[in-house]
mmCIF file of C-alpha atoms in Angstrom:
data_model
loop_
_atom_site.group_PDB
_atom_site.id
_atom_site.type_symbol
_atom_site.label_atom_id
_atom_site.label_comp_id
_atom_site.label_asym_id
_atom_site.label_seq_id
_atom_site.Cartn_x
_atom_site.Cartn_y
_atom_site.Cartn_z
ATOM 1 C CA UNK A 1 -15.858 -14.783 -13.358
ATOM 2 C CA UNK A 2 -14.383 -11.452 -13.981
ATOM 3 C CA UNK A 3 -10.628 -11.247 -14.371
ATOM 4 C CA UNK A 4 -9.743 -9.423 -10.391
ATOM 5 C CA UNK A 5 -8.572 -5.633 -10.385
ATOM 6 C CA UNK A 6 -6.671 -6.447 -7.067
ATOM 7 C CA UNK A 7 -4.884 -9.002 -5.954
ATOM 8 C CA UNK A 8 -5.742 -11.792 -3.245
ATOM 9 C CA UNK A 9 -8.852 -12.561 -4.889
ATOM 10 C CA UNK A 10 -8.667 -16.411 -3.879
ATOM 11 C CA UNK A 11 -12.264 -17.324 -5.368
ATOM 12 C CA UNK A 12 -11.414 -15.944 -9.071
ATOM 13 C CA UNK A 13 -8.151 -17.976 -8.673
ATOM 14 C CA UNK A 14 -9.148 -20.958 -7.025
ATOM 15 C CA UNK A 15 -11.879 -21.341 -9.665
ATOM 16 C CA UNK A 16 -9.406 -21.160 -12.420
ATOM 17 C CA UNK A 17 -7.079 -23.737 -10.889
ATOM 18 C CA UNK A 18 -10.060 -26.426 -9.924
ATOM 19 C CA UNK A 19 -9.353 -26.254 -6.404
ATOM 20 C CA UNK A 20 -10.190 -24.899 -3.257
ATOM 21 C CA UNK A 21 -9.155 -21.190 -2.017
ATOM 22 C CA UNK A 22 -7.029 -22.558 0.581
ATOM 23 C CA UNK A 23 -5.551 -24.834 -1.608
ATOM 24 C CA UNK A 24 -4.039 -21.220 -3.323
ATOM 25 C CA UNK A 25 -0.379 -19.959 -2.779
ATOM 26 C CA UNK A 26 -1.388 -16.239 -2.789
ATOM 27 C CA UNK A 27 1.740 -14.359 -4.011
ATOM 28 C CA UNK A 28 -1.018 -11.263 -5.625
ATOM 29 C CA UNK A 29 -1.460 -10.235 -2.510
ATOM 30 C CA UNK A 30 1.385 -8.365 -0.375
ATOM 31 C CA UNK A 31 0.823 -9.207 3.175
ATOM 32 C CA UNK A 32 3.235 -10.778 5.189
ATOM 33 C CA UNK A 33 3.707 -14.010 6.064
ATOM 34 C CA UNK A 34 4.852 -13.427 9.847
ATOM 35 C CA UNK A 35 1.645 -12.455 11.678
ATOM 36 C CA UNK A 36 -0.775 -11.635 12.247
ATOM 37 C CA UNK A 37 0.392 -11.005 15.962
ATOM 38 C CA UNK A 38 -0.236 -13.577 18.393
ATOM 39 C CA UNK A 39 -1.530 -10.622 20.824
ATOM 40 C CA UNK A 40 -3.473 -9.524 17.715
ATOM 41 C CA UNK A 41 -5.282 -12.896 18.129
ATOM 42 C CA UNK A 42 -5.845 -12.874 21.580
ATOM 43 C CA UNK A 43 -7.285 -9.347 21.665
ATOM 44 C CA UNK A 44 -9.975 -10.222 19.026
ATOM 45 C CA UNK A 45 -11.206 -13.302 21.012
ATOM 46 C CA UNK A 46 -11.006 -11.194 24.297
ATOM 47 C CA UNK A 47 -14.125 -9.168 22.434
ATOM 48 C CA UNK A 48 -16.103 -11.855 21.074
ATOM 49 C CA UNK A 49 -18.770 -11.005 23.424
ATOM 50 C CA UNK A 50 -18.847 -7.459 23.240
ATOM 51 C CA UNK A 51 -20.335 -7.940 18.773
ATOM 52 C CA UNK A 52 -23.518 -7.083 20.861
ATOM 53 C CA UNK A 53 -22.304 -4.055 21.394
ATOM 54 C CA UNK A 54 -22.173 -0.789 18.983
ATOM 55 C CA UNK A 55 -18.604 0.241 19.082
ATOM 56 C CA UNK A 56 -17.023 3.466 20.210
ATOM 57 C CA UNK A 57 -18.160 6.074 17.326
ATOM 58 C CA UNK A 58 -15.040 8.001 18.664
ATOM 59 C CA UNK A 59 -12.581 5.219 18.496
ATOM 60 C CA UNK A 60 -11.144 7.067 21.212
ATOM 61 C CA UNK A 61 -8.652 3.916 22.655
ATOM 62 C CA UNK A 62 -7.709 3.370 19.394
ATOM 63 C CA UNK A 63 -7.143 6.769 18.290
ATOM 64 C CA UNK A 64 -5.268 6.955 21.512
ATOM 65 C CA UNK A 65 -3.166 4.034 21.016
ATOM 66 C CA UNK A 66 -2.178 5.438 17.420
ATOM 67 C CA UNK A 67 -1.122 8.600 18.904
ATOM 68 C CA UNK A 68 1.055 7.149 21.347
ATOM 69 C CA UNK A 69 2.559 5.177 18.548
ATOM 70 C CA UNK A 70 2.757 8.416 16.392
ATOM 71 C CA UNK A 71 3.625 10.763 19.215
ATOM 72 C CA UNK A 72 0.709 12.612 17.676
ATOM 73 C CA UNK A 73 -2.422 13.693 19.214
ATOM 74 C CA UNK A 74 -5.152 11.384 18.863
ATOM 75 C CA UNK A 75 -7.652 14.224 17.308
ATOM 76 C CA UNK A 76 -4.955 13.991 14.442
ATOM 77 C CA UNK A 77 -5.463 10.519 13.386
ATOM 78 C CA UNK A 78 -8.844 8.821 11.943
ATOM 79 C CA UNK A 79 -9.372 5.337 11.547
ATOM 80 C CA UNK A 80 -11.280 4.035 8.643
ATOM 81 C CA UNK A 81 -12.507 0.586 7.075
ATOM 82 C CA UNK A 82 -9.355 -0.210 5.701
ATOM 83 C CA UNK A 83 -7.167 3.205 3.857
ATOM 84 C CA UNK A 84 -9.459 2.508 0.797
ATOM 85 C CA UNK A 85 -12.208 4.094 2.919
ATOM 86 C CA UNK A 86 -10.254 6.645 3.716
ATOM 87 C CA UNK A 87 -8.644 6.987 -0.144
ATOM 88 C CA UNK A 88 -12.099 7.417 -1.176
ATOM 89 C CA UNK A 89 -12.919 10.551 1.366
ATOM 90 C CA UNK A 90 -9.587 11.851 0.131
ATOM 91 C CA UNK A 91 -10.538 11.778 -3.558
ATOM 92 C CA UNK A 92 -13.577 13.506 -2.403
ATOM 93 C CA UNK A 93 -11.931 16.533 -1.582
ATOM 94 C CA UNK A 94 -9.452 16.363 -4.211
ATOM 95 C CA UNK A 95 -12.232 16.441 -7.005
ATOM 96 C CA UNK A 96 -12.652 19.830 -5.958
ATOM 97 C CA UNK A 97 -9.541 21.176 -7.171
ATOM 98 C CA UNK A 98 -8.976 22.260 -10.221
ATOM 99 C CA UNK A 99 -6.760 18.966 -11.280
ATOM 100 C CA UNK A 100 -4.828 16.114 -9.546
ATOM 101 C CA UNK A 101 -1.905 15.073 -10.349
ATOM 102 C CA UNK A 102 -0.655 11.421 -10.288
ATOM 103 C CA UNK A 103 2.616 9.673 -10.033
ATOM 104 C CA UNK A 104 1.847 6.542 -12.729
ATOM 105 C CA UNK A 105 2.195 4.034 -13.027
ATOM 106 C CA UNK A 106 -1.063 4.593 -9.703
ATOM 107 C CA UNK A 107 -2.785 2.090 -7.918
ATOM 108 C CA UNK A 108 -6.274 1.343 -9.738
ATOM 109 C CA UNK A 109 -8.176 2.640 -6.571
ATOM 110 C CA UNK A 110 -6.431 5.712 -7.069
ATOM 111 C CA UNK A 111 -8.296 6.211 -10.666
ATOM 112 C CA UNK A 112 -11.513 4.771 -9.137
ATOM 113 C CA UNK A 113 -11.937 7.176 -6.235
ATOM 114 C CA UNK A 114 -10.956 10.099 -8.160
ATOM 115 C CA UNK A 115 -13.333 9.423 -11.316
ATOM 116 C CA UNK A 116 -16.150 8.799 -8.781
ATOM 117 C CA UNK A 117 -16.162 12.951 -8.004
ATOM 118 C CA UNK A 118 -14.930 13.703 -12.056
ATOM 119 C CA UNK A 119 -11.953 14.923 -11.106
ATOM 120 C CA UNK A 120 -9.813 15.349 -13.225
ATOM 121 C CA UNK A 121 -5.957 13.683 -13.718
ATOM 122 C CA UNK A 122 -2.931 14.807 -14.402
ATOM 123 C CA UNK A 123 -0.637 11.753 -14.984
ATOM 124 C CA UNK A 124 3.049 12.403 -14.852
ATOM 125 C CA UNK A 125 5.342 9.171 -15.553
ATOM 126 C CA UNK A 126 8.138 7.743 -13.271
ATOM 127 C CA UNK A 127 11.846 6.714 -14.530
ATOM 128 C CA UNK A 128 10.952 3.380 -12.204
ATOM 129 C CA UNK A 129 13.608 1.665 -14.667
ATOM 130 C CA UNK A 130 16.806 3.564 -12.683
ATOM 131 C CA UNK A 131 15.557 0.728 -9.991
ATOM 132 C CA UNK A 132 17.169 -1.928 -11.730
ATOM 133 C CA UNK A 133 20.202 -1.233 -11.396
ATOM 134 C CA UNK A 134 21.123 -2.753 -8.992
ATOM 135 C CA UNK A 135 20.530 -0.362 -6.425
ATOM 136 C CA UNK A 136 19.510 -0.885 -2.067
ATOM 137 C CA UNK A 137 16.135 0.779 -2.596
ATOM 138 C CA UNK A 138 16.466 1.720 1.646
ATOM 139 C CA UNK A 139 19.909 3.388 1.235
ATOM 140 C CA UNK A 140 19.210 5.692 -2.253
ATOM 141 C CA UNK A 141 16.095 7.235 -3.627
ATOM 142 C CA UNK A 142 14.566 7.443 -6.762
ATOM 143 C CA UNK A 143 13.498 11.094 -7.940
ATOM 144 C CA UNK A 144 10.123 12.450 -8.814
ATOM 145 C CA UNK A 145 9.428 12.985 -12.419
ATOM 146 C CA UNK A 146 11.161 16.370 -13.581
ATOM 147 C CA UNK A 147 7.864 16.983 -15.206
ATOM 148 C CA UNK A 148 6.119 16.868 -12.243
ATOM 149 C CA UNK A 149 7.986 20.075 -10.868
ATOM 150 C CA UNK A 150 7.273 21.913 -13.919
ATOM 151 C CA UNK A 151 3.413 21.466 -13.480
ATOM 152 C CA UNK A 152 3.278 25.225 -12.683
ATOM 153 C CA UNK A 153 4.511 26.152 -16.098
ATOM 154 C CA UNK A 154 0.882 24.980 -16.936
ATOM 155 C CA UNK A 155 -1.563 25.330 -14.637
ATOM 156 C CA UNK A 156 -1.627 26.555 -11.013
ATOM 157 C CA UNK A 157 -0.253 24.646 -8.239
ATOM 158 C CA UNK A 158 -1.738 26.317 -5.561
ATOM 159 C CA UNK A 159 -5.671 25.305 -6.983
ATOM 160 C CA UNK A 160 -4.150 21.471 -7.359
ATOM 161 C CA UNK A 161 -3.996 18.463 -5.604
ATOM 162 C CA UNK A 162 -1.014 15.731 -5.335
ATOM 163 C CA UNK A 163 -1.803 11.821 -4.553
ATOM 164 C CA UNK A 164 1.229 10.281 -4.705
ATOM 165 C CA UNK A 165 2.344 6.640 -2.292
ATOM 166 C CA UNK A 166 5.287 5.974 -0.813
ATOM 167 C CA UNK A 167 7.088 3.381 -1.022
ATOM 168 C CA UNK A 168 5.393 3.065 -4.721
ATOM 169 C CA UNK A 169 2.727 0.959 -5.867
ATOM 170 C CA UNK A 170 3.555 -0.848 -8.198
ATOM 171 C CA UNK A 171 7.243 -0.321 -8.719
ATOM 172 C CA UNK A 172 8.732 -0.424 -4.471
ATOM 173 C CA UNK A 173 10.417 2.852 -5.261
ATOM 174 C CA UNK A 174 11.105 4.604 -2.367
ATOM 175 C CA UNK A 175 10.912 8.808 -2.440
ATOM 176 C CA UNK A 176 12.979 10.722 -0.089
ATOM 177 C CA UNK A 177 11.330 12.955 2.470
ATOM 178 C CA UNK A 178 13.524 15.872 1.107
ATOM 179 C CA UNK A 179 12.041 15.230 -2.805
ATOM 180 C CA UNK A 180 7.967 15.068 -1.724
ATOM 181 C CA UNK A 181 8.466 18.156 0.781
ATOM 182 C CA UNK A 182 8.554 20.907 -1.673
ATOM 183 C CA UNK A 183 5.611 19.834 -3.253
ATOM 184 C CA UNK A 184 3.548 20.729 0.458
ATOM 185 C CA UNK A 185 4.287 24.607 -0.575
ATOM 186 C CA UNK A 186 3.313 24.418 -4.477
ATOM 187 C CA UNK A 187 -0.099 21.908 -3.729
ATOM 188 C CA UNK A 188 -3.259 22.994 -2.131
ATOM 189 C CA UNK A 189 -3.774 19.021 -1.052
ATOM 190 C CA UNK A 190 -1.182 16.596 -1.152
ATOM 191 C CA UNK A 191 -2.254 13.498 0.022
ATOM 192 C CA UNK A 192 0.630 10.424 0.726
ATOM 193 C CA UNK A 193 -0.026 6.793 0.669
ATOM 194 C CA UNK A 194 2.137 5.233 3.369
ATOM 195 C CA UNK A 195 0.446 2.047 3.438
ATOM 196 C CA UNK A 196 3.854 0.220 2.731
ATOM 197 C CA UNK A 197 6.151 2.795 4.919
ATOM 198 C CA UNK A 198 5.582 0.141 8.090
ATOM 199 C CA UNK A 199 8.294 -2.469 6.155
ATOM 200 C CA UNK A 200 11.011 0.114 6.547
ATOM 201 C CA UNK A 201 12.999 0.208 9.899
ATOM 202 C CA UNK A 202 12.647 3.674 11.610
ATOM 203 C CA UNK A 203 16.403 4.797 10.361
ATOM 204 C CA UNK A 204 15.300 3.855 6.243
ATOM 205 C CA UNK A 205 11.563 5.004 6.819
ATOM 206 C CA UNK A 206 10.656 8.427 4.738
ATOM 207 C CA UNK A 207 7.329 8.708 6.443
ATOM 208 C CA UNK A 208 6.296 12.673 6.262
ATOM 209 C CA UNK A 209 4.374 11.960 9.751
ATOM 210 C CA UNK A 210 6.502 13.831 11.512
ATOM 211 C CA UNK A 211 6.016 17.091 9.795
ATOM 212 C CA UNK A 212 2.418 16.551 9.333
ATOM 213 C CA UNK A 213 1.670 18.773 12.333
ATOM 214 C CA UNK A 214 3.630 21.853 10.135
ATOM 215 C CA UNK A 215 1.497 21.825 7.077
ATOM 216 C CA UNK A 216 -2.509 21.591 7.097
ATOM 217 C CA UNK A 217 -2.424 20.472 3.529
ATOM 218 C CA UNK A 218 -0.886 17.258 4.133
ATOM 219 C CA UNK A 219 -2.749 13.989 4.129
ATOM 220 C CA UNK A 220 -1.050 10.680 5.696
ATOM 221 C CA UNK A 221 -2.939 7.108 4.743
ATOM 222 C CA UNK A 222 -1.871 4.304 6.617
ATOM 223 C CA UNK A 223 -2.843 0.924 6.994
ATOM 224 C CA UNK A 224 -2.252 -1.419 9.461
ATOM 225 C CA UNK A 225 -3.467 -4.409 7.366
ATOM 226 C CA UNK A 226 -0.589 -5.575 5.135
ATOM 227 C CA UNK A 227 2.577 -5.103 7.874
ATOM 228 C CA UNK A 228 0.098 -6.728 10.409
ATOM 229 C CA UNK A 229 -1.267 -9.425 8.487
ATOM 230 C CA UNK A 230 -4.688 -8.587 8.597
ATOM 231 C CA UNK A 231 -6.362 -7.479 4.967
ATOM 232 C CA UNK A 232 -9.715 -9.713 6.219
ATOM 233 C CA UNK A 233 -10.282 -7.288 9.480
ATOM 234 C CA UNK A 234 -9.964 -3.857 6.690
ATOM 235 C CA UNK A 235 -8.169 -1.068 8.737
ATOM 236 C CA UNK A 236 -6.844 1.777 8.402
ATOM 237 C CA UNK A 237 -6.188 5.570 9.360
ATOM 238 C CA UNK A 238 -5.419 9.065 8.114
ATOM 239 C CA UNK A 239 -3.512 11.546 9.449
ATOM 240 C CA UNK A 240 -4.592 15.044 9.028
ATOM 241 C CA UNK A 241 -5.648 18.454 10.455
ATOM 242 C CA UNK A 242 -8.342 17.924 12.899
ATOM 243 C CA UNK A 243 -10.388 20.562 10.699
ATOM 244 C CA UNK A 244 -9.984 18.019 7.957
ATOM 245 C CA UNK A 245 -11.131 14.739 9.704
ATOM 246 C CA UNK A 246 -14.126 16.343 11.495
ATOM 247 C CA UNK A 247 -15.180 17.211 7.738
ATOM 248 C CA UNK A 248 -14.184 13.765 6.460
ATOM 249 C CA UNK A 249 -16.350 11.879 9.879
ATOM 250 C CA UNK A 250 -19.410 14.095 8.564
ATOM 251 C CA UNK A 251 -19.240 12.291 4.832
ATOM 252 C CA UNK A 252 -18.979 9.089 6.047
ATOM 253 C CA UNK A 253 -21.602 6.322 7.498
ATOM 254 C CA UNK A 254 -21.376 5.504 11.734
ATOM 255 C CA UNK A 255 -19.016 2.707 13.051
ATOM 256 C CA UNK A 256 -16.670 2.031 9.867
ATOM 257 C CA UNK A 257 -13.968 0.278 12.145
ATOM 258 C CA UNK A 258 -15.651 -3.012 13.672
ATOM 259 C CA UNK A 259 -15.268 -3.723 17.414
ATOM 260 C CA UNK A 260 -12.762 -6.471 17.035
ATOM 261 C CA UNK A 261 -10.294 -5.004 13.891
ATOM 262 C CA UNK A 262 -10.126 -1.940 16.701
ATOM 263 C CA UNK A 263 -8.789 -4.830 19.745
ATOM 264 C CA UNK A 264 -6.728 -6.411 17.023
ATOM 265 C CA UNK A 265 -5.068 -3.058 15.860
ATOM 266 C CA UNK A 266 -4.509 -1.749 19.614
ATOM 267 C CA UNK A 267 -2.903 -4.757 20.453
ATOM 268 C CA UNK A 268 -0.466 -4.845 17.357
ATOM 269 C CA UNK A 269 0.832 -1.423 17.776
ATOM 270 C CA UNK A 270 1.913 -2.560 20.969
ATOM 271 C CA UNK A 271 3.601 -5.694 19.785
ATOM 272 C CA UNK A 272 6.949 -4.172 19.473
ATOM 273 C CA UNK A 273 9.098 -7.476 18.899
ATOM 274 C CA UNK A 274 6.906 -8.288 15.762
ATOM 275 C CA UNK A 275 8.016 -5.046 14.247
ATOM 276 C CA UNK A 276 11.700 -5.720 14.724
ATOM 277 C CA UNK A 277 11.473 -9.225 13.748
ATOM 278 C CA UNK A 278 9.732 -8.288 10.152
ATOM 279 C CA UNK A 279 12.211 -5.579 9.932
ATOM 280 C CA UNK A 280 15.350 -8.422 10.510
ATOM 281 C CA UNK A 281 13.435 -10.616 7.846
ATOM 282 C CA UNK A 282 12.559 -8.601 5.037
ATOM 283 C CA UNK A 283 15.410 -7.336 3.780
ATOM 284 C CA UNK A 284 17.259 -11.198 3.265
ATOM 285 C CA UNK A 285 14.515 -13.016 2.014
ATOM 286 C CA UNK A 286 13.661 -9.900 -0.787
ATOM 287 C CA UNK A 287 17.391 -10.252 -1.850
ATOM 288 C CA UNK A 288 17.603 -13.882 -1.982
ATOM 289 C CA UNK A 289 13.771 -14.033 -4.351
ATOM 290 C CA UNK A 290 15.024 -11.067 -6.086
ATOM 291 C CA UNK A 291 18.489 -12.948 -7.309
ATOM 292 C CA UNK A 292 16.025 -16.011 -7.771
ATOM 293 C CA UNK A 293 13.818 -14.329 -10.136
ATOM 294 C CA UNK A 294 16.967 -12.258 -11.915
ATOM 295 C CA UNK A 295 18.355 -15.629 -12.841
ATOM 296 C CA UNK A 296 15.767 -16.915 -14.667
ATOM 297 C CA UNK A 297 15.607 -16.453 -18.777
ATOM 298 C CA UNK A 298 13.707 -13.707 -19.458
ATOM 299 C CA UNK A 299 12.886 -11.732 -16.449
ATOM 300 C CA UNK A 300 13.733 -8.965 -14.928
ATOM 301 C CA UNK A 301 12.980 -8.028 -10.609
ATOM 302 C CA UNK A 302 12.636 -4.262 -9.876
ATOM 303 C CA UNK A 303 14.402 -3.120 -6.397
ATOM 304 C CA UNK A 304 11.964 -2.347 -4.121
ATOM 305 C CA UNK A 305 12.055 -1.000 -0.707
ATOM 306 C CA UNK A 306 8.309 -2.466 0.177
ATOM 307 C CA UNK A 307 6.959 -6.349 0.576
ATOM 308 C CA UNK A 308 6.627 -7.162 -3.264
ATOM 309 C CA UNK A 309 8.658 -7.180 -6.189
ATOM 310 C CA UNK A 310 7.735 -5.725 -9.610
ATOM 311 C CA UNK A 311 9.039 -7.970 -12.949
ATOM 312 C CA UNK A 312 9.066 -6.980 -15.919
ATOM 313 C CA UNK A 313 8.919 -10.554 -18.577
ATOM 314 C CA UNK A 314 9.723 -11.423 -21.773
ATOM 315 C CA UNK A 315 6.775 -13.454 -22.368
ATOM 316 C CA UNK A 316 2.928 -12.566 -21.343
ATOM 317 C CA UNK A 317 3.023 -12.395 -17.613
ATOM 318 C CA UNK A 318 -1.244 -13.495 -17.800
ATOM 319 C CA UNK A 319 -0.146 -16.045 -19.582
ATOM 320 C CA UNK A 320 2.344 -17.061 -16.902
ATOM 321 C CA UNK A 321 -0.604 -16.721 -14.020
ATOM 322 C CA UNK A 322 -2.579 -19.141 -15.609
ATOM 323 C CA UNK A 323 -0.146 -21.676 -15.944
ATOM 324 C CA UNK A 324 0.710 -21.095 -12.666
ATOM 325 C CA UNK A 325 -2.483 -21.086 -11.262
ATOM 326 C CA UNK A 326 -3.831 -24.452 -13.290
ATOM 327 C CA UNK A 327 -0.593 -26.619 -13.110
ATOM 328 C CA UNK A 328 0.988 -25.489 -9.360
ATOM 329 C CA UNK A 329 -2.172 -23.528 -7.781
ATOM 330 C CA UNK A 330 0.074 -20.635 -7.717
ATOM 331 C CA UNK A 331 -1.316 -17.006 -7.724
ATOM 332 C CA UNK A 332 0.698 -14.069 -8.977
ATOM 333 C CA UNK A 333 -0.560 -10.456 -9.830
ATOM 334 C CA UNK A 334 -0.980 -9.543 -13.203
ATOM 335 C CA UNK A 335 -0.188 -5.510 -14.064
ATOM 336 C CA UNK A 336 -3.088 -5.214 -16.429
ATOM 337 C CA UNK A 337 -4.712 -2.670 -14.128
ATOM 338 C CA UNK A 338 -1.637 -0.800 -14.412
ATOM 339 C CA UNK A 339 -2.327 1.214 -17.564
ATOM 340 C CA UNK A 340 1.131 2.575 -17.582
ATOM 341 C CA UNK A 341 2.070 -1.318 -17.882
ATOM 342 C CA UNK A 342 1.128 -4.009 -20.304
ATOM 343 C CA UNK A 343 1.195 -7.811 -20.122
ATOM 344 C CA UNK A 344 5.084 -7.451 -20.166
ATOM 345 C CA UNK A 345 5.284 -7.314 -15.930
ATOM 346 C CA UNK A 346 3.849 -8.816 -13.084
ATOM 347 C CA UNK A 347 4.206 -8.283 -9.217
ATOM 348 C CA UNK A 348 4.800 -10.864 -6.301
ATOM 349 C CA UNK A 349 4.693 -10.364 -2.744
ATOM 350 C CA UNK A 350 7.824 -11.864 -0.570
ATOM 351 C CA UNK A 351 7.012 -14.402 1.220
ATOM 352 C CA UNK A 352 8.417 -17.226 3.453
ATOM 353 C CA UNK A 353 11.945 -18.893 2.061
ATOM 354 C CA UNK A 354 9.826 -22.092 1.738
ATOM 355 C CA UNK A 355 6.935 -20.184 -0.622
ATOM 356 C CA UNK A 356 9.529 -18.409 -2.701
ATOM 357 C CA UNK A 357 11.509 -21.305 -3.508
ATOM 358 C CA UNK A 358 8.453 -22.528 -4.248
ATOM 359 C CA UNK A 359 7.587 -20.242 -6.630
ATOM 360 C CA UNK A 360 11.113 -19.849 -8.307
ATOM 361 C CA UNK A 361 10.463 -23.274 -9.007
ATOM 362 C CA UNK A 362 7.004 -23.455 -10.803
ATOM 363 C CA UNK A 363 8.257 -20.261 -12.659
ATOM 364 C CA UNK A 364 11.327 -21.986 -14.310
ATOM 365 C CA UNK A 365 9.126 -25.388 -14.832
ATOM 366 C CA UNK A 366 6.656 -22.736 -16.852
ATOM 367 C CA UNK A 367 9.199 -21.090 -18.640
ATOM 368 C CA UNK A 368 11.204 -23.940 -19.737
ATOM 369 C CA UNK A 369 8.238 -25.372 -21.257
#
């Protein structure tokens, strides 16, 4: 079985460990442990009956519910199957630029959409090591790479495209509004990957949303999968021009959003105590599995204003996965598919205070041996 590209691949790891999927502590995957929503629940058993139904090829209650949570209208927001539908509609349109550039190290899908319309890349490196040390990720910024600003010295802005996420994948850096805004006058497309903006409270949160209305160019992915708990039901939605998402609806197949991920994602929006109690819970249990992971020999946790940690180890980190996997059916993600990376780092998701102690554990038991 082919080593997995992302993480949460439960089969791949289960078979490695001899055991059943369930039997897996899935730290590859960053999705939080709090939900999904009870409401969330409730809302997908309350359709059960209507699978015999097509859905709503307008999405138009969810759309609406999105753009009450947005304070957007709804004709500005398109839900997809998951933002990896979506990513791949964006690279689309970005292949017809005359280059993209990319903050690396990217997510994989990044490279995979793009290279599906030969576009081509334009890969400019982030300082991610100014995140260790020791700064609160939520209170102080990371910058863009200087390089990145002289782009124009090169080739011309205004025929390029920018796909940059924020907070970063796979480093948790988190870009200030002020640093990505410039970049909306020098780009023809930029197109920002919020899909971990939803773990920041609404005073840390450097979500470009609220300007998106100012600059047609702009491109806002979102999903509602990881802060909701709910990567099986693959949601999603982009924010955009309505000029742009009437073009993107005419690429894509009929009914991408099943009836019941559209109940469940309605009825999490609304679930306004879930948000504050992730936001309350994140930011303790991160700290206390960051200075777990800091004090063991040999590693080294990023800061990271998202759900996951990046660590860079003095031993091979795939080496570490399958011990982990075959001795305490413990699944972390490798950064092979990072090619800015190399078997030197590895990425966990927080989880519970239970699970991480957990895994502090089996990672000193590995080490020591």
């Amino acid at each position: 079985m082919r080593q997995p590209v992302h993480g949460g691949n439960l089969v791949w790891a289960a078979a490695l460990a001899g055991c059943p999927p369930s039997a897996i502590l899935d730290f590859s995957a960053s999705i939080s442990p709090l939900g999904p929503p009870s409401g969330a629940i409730a809302a997908i058993v309350s359709q059960l009956d209507n699978l015999r139904h097509y859905p709503d090829p307008d999405y138009s209650a969810l759309r609406l519910a999105l753009g009450q949570f947005h304070q957007l209208p709804p004709e500005w927001i398109l839900p997809g199957n998951g933002s990896a539908e979506l990513l791949s509609l964006a690279g689309r349109e970005l292949a017809q630029l005359s280059a993209t550039a990319l903050i690396t190290p990217a997510f994989g899908d990044y490279y995979r959409t793009l290279a599906a319309y030969n576009a081509k890349v334009l890969e400019f490196l982030l300082d991610f090591g100014v995140a260790a040390a020791g700064r609160t990720m939520s209170c102080s910024f990371v910058c863009l790479p200087p390089s990145l600003s002289s782009l124009s010295l090169s080739h011309h802005t205004q025929q390029c495209g920018l796909l940059i996420n924020n907070p970063h994948n796979p480093t948790g850096t988190l870009f200030a509004r002020s640093a990505i805004l410039p970049y909306l006058k020098e780009f023809a497309l930029v197109v920002v990957d919020e899909a971990f903006m939803d773990f920041l409270p609404e005073d840390q949160e450097q979500s470009l949303i609220e300007v998106v209305q100012e600059y047609p160019n702009l491109v806002i992915l979102r999903s509602l999968t990881k802060f909701y708990s709910l990567p099986g039901l693959r949601l999603g939605y982009a924010i955009a021009h309505p000029d742009r998402l009437r073009q993107w609806q005419l690429w894509r197949d009929p009914w991408p959003v099943n009836t019941l991920a559209a109940a469940a994602a309605i009825a999490a929006l609304e679930d306004r105590d879930f948000q504050a109690q992730t936001w309350m819970w994140l930011p303790q249990v991160r700290s206390e599995l960051f200075e777990g992971l800091t004090c063991l020999p040999g590693l080294q946790p990023f800061h990271s204003a998202a759900n996951f940690l990046l660590v860079e180890s003095q031993s091979s980190s795939s080496e570490l996965q399958q011990q982990l996997l075959k001795h305490h059916q413990i699944l972390i993600r490798d950064c092979l598919s990072f090619p800015q990376l190399s078997d030197r780092y590895f990425r966990v998701a927080v989880r519970s205070k239970s699970d991480n102690q957990r895994l502090l554990k089996a990672i000193s038991l590995v080490l020591s041996q």
